[in-house]
Short mmCIF file of C-alpha atoms and ligand atoms in Angstrom, two decimals:
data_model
loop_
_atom_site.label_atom_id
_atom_site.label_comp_id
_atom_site.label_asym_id
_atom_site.label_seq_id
_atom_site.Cartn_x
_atom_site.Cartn_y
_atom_site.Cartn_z
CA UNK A 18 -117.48 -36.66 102.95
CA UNK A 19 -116.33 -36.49 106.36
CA UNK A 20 -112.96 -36.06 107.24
CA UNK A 21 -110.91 -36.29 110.97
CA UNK A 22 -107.64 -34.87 111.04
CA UNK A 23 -105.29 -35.20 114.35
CA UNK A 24 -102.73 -32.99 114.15
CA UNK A 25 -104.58 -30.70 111.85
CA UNK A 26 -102.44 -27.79 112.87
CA UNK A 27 -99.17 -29.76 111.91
CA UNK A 28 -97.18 -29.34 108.23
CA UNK A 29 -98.87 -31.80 106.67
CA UNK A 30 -102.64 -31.47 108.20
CA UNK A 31 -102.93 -27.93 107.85
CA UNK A 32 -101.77 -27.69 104.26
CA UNK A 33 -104.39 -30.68 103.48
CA UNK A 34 -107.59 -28.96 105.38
CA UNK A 35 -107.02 -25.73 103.75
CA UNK A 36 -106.68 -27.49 100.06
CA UNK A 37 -109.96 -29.56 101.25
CA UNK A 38 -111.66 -26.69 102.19
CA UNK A 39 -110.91 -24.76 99.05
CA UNK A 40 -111.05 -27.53 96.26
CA UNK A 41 -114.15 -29.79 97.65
CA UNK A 42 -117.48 -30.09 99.42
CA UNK A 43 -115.91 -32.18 102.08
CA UNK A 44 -116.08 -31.26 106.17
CA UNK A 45 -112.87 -31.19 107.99
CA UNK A 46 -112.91 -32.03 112.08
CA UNK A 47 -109.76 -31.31 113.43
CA UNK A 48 -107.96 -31.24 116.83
CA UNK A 49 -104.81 -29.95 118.03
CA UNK A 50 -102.79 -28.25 120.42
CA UNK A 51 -102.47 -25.81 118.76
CA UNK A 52 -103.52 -23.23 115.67
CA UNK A 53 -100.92 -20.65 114.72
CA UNK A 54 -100.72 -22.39 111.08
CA UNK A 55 -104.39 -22.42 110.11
CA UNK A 56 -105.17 -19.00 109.24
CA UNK A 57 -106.41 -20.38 105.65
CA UNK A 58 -109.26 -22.43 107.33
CA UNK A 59 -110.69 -20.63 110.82
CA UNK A 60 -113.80 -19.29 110.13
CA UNK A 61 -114.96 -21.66 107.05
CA UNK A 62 -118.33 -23.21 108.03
CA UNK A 63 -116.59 -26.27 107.11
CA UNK A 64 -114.12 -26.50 109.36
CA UNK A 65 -115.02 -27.70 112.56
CA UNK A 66 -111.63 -27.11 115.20
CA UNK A 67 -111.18 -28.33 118.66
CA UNK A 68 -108.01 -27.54 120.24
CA UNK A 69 -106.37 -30.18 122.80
CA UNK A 70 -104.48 -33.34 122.90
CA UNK A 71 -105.10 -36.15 121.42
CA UNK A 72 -103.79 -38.54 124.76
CA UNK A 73 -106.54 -36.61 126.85
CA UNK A 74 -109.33 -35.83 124.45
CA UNK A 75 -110.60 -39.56 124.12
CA UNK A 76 -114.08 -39.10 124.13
CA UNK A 77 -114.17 -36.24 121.61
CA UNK A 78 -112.10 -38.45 118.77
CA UNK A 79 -113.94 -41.39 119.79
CA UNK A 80 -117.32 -39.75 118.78
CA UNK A 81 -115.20 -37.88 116.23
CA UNK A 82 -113.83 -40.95 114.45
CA UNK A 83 -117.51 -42.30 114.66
CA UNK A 84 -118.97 -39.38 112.82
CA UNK A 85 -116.81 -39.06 110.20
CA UNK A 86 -115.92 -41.31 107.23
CA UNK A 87 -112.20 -41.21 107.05
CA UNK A 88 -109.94 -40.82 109.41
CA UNK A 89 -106.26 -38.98 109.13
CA UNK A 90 -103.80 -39.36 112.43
CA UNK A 91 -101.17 -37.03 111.93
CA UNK A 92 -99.91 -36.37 115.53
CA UNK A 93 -96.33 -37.19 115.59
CA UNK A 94 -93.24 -36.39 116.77
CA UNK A 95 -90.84 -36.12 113.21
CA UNK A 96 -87.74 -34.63 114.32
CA UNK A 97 -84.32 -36.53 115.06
CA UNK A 98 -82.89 -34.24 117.36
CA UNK A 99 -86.31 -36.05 119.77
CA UNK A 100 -85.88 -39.41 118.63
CA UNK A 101 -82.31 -39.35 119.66
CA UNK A 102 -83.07 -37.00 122.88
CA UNK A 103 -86.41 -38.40 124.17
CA UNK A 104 -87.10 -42.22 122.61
CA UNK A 105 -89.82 -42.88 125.03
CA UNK A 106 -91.83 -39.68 124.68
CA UNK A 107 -91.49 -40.49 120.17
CA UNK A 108 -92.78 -44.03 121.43
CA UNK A 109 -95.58 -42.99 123.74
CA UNK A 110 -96.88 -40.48 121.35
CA UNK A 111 -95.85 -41.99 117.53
CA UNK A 112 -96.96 -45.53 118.50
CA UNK A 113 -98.95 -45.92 121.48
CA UNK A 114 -101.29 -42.94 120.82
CA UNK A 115 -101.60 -43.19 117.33
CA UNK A 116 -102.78 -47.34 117.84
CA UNK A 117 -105.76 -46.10 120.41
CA UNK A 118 -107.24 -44.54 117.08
CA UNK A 119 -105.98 -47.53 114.74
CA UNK A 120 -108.22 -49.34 117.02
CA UNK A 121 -111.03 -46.86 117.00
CA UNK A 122 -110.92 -47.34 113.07
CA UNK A 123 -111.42 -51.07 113.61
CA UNK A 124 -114.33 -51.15 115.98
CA UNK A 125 -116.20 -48.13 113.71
CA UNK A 126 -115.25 -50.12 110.68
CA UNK A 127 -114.05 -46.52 109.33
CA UNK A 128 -111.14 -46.04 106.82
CA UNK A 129 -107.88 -45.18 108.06
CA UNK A 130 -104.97 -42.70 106.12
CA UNK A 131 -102.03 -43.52 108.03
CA UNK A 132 -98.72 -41.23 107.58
CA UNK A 133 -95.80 -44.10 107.61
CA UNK A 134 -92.50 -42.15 106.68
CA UNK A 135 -89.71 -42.74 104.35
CA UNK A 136 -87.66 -43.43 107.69
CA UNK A 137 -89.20 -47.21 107.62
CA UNK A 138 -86.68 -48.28 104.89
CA UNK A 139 -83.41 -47.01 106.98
CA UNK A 140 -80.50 -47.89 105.76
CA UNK A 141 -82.12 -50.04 102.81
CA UNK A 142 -79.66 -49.90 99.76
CA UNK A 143 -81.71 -50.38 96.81
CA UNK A 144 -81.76 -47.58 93.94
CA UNK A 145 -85.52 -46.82 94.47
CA UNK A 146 -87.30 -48.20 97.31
CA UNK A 147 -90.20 -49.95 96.91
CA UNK A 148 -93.25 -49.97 98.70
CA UNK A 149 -93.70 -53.50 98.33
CA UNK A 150 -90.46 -55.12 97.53
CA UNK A 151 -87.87 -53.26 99.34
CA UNK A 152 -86.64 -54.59 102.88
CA UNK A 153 -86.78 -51.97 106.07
CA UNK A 154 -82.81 -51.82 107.68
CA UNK A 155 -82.44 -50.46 111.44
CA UNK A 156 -79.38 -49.82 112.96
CA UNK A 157 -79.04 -52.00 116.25
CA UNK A 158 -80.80 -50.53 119.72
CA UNK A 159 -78.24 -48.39 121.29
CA UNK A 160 -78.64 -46.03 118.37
CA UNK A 161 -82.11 -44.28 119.42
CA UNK A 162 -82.52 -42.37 116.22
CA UNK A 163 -84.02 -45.97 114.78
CA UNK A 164 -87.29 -45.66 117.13
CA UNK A 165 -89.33 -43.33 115.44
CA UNK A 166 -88.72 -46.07 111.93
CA UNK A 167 -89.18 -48.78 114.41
CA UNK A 168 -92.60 -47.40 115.82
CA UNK A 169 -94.16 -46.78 112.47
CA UNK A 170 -93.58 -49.82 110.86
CA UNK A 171 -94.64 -51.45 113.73
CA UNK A 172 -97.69 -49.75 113.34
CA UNK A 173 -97.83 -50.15 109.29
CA UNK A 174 -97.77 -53.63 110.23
CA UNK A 175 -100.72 -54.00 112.85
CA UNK A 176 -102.46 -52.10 109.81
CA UNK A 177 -101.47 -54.10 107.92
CA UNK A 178 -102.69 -57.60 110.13
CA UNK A 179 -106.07 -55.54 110.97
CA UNK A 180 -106.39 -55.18 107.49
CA UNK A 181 -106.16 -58.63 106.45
CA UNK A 182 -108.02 -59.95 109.89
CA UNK A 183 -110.56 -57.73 110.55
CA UNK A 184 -111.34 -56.21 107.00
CA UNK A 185 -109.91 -52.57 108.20
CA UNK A 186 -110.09 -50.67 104.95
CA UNK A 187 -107.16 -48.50 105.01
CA UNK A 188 -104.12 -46.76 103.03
CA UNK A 189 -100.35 -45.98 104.09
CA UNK A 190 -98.70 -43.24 102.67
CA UNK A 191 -94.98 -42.40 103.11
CA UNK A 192 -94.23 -38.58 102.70
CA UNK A 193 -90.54 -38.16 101.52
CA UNK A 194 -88.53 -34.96 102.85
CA UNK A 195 -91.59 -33.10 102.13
CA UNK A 196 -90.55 -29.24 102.42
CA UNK A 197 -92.80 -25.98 102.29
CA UNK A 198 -94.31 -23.00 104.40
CA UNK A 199 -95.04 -23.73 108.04
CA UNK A 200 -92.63 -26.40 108.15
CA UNK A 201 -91.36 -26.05 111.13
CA UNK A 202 -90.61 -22.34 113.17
CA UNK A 203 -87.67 -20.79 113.14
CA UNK A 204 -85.96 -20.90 116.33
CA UNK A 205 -82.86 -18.93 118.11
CA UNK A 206 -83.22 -20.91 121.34
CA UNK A 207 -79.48 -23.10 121.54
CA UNK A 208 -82.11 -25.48 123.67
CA UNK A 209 -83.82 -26.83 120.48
CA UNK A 210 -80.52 -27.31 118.63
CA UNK A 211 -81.45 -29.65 116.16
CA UNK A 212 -84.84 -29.70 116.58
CA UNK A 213 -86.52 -28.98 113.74
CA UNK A 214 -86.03 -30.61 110.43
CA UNK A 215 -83.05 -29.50 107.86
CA UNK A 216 -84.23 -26.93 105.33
CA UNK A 217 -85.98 -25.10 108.41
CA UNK A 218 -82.74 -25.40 110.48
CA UNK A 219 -80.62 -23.92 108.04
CA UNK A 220 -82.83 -21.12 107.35
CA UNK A 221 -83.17 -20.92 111.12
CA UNK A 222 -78.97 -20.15 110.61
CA UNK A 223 -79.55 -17.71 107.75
CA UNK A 224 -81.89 -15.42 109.42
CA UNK A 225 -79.49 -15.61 112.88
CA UNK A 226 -76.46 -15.05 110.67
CA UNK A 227 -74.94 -18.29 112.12
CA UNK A 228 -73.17 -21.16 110.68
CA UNK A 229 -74.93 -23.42 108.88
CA UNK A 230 -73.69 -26.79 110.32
CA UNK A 231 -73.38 -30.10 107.91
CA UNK A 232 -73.26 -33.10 109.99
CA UNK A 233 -70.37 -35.45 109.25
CA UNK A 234 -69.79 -33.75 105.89
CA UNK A 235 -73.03 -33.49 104.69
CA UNK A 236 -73.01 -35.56 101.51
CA UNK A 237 -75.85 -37.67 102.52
CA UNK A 238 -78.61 -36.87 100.03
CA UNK A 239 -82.07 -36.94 100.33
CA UNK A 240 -85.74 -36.50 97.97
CA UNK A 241 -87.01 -33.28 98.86
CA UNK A 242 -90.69 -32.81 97.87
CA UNK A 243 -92.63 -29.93 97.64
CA UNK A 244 -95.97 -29.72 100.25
CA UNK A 245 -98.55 -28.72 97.29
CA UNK A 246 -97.27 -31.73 95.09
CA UNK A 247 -97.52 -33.94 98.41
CA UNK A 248 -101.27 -32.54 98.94
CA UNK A 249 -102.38 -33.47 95.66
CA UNK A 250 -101.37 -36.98 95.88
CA UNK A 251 -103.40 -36.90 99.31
CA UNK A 252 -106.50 -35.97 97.87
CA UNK A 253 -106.59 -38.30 95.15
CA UNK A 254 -106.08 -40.68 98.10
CA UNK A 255 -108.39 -39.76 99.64
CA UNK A 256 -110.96 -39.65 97.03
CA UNK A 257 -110.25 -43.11 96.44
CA UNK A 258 -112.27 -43.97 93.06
CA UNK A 259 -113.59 -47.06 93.02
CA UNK A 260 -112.08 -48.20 96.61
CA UNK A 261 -108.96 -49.03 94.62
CA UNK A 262 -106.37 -47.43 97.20
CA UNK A 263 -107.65 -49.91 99.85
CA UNK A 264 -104.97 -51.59 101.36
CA UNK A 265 -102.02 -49.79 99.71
CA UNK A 266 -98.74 -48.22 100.59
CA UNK A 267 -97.93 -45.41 98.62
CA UNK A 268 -94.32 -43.54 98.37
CA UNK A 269 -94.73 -39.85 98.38
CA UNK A 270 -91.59 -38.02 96.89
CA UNK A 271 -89.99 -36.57 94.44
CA UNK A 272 -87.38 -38.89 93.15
CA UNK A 273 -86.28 -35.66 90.75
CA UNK A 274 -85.29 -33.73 93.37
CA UNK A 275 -81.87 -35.16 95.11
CA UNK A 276 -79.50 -33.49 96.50
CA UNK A 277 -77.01 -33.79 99.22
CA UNK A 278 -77.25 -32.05 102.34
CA UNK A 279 -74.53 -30.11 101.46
CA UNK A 280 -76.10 -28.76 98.09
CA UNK A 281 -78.66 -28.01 99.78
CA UNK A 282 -76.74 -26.07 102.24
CA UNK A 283 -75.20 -23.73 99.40
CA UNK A 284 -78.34 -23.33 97.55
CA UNK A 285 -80.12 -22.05 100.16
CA UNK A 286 -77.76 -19.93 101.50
CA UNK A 287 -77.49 -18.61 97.99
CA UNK A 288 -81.18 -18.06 97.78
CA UNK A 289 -80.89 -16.12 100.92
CA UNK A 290 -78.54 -13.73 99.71
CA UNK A 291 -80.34 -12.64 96.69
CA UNK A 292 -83.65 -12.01 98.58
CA UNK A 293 -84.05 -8.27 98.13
CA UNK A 294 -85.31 -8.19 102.00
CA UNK A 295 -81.62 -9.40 102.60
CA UNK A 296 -79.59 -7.49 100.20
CA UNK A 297 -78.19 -4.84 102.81
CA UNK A 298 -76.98 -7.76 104.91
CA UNK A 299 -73.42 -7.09 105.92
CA UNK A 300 -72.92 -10.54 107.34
CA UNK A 301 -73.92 -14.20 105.77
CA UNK A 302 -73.69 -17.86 107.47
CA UNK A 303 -70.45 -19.85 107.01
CA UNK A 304 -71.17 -23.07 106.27
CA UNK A 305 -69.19 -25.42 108.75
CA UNK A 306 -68.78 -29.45 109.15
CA UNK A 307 -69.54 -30.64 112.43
CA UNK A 308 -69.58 -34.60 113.63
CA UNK A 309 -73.35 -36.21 114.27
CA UNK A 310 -72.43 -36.60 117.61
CA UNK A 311 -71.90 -33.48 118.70
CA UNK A 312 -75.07 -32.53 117.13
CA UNK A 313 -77.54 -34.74 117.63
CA UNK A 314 -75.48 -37.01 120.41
CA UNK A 315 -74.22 -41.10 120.54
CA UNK A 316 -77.64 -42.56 119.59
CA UNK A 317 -77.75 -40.69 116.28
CA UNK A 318 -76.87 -42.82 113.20
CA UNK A 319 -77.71 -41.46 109.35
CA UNK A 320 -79.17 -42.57 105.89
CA UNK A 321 -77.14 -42.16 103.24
CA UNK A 322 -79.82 -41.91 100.77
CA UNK A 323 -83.36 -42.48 100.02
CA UNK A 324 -84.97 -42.01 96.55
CA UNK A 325 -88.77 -43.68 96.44
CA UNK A 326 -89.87 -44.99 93.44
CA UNK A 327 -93.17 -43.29 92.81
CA UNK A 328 -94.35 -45.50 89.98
CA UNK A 329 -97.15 -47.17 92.22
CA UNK A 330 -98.79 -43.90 92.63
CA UNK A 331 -98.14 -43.11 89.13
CA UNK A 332 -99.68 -46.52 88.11
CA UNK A 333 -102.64 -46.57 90.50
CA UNK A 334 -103.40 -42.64 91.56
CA UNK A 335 -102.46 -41.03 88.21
CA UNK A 336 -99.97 -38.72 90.70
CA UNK A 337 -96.75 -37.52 89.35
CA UNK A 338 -94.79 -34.79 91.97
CA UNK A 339 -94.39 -31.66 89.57
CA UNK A 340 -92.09 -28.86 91.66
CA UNK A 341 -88.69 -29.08 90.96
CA UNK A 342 -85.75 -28.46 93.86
CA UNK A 343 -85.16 -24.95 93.06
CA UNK A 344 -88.77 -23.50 92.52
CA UNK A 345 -89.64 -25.69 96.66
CA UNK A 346 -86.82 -24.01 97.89
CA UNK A 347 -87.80 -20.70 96.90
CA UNK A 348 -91.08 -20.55 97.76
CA UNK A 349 -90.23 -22.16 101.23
CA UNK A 350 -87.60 -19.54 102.01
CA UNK A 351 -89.98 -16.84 100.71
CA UNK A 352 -92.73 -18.09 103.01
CA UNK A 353 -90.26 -17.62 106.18
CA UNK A 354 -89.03 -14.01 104.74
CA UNK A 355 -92.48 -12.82 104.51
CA UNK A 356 -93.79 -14.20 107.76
CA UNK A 357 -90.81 -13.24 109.89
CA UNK A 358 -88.82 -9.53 110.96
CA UNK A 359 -86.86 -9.11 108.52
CA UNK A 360 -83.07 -10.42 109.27
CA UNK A 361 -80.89 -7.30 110.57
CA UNK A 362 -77.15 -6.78 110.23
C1 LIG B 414 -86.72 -36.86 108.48
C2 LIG B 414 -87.51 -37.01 109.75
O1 LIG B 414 -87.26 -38.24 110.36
C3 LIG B 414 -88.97 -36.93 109.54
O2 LIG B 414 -89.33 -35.57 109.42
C4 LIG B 414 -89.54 -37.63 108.36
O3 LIG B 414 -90.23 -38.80 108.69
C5 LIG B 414 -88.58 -37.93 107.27
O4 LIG B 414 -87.28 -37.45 107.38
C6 LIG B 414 -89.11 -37.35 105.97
O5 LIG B 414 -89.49 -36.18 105.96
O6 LIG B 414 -89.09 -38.07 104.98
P1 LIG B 414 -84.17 -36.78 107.99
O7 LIG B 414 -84.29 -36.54 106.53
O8 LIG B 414 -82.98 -37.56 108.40
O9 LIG B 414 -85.46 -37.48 108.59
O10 LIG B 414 -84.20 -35.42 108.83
P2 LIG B 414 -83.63 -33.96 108.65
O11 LIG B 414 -83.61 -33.37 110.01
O12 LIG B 414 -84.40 -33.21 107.63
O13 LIG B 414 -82.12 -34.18 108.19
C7 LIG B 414 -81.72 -34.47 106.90
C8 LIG B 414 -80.21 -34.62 106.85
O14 LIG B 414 -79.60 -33.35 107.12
C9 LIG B 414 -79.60 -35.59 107.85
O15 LIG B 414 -78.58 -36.31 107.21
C10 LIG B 414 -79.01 -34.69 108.93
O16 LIG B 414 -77.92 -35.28 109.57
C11 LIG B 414 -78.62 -33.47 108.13
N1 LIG B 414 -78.62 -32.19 108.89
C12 LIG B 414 -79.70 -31.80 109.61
C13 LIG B 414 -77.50 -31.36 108.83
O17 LIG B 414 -76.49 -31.69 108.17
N2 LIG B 414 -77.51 -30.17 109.51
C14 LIG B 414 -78.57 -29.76 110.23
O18 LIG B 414 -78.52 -28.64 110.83
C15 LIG B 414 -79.71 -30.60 110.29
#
């Protein structure tokens, strides 16, 4: 099998070519701007890389998307600091890009694994949300955060329609808070305040020795999912035995593993401060409230909570996430102490 990632470099598409590469026979095509996080797959005879963007590169994924047999676009922007910050550039590149190669999919009659997100259900208030059943709740317009949600269930749905006009053969999966290494770089730069996603932020904070900073209180709670249980799922996606994933959304999270932001917050820093590479710190982050819009600015609006139910991909997949809160944390924040200087007092 033939596989095309876009955005192979990214969280997600990195830690699924280098699983590919090591569990199957399968070829991996990738492009991206750039290739700091795939170390575990240059030089494989498998892995074919090209790096550039995917708004310029047209020809390339057009004869890309017609070589291969299934087709993974994972460029996106996933961080609310830029939804809130820059709605038109999350448009341009979440939505309009990513539908040039919906469309490719179409006219090559090839079969499409489309990330959708956990953000699509917003401020939905059942229990467990449902991939079929449960309604999607935006905020109104003036709060920005709501166009990244907005622009991929937009796109779910012309999926969706192209699915049941033109006979695309494809799959949605929603990834929820999925967490691990190379999530997203540390960074001491007060520019990208914000800008990458929680669990990196704060450990961002514990290496800098600053305040960890809980927006409005931080008892919002969230799924947190661990990358390797996330990549299994994918495969067995992708596999797709007997073409029974056609046509299917699938939740991707750990429903086990909730916690509120401000749990998360202590653990961490907890975790931090046992690390033997931090035990002769002489300083440790206080963790501080601070109101969303001071941090992320007016536009910003939260979720309160989101807990997918994961019995679909129990059901259909056989998948059941198996990495508990702790153990994810762990090996995340061990990932960023052995691939960064060590913190100094
Ligand atoms: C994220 C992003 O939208 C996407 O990465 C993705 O589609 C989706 O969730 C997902 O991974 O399922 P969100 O969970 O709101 O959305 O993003 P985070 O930046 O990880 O923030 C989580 C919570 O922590 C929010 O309530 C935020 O206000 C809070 N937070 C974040 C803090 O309290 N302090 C910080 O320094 C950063």
């Amino acid at each position: 099998m033939k596989i095309l990632i876009l955005g192979v470099n990214g969280f997600i598409g990195n830690a699924l070519a280098a699983r590919i590469l090591r569990d199957t026979d399968w070829e991996v095509f990738g492009m991206d701007i750039r290739e700091d996080k795939l170390d575990l797959c240059q030089g494989n005879t498998r892995f074919h890389f090209v790096e550039g963007d995917i708004s310029i590169n047209r020809e390339w994924i057009e004869y890309h998307v017609k070589k291969c047999d299934v087709v993974m676009p994972l460029v996106a922007i996933a961080t609310p600091a830029t939804y809130v910050r820059e709605p038109l550039r999350v448009f341009n590149l979440d939505f309009e890009e990513n539908l040039n190669i919906v469309r490719l999919c179409v006219k090559y009659g090839k079969r499409l694994l489309f990330p959708s997100t956990s953000e699509v259900y917003g401020m939905c208030t059942d229990k467990e949300f449902n991939e079929d059943e449960s309604n999607l709740v935006l905020g109104p317009i003036r709060m920005q955060r709501w166009i990244y949600s907005a622009s991929k269930q937009l796109l779910d749905r012309v999926i969706w329609a192209y699915g049941f006009q033109k006979n695309l053969k494809f799959t949605l999966f929603r990834p929820f808070n999925w967490i691990g290494p190379k999530l997203d770089e540390l960074t001491s730069d007060p520019e990208k305040e914000g800008s990458s996603r929680v669990v990196t932020q704060f450990i961002s904070s514990l290496f800098l020795g600053e305040p960890i900073r809980l927006v409005d209180g931080g008892l919002q709670r969230r799924c947190f999912t661990y990358i390797d249980d996330g990549i299994d799922c994918l495969i067995k996606i992708i596999e797709n035995k007997d073409g029974r994933l056609n046509g299917e959304i699938f939740n991707i999270g750990n429903p086990n593993n909730e916690a509120t932001i401000k749990d998360l917050a202590y653990k961490l820093k907890a975790l931090f401060v046992e690390h033997s590479s931090a035990k002769n710190l002489n300083r440790s982050s206080e963790i501080i409230e601070v109101y969303s819009k001071e941090f992320y600015g007016e536009g910003y609006q939260d979720i309160n909570f989101r807990v997918p139910s994961v019995k679909k991909a129990k059901d259909l997949i056989g998948w059941e996430p198996k990495v508990d809160l702790d153990t994810a944390l762990k090996k995340t924040l061990a990932y960023y102490f052995d691939s960064n200087p060590k913190p100094e007092c």
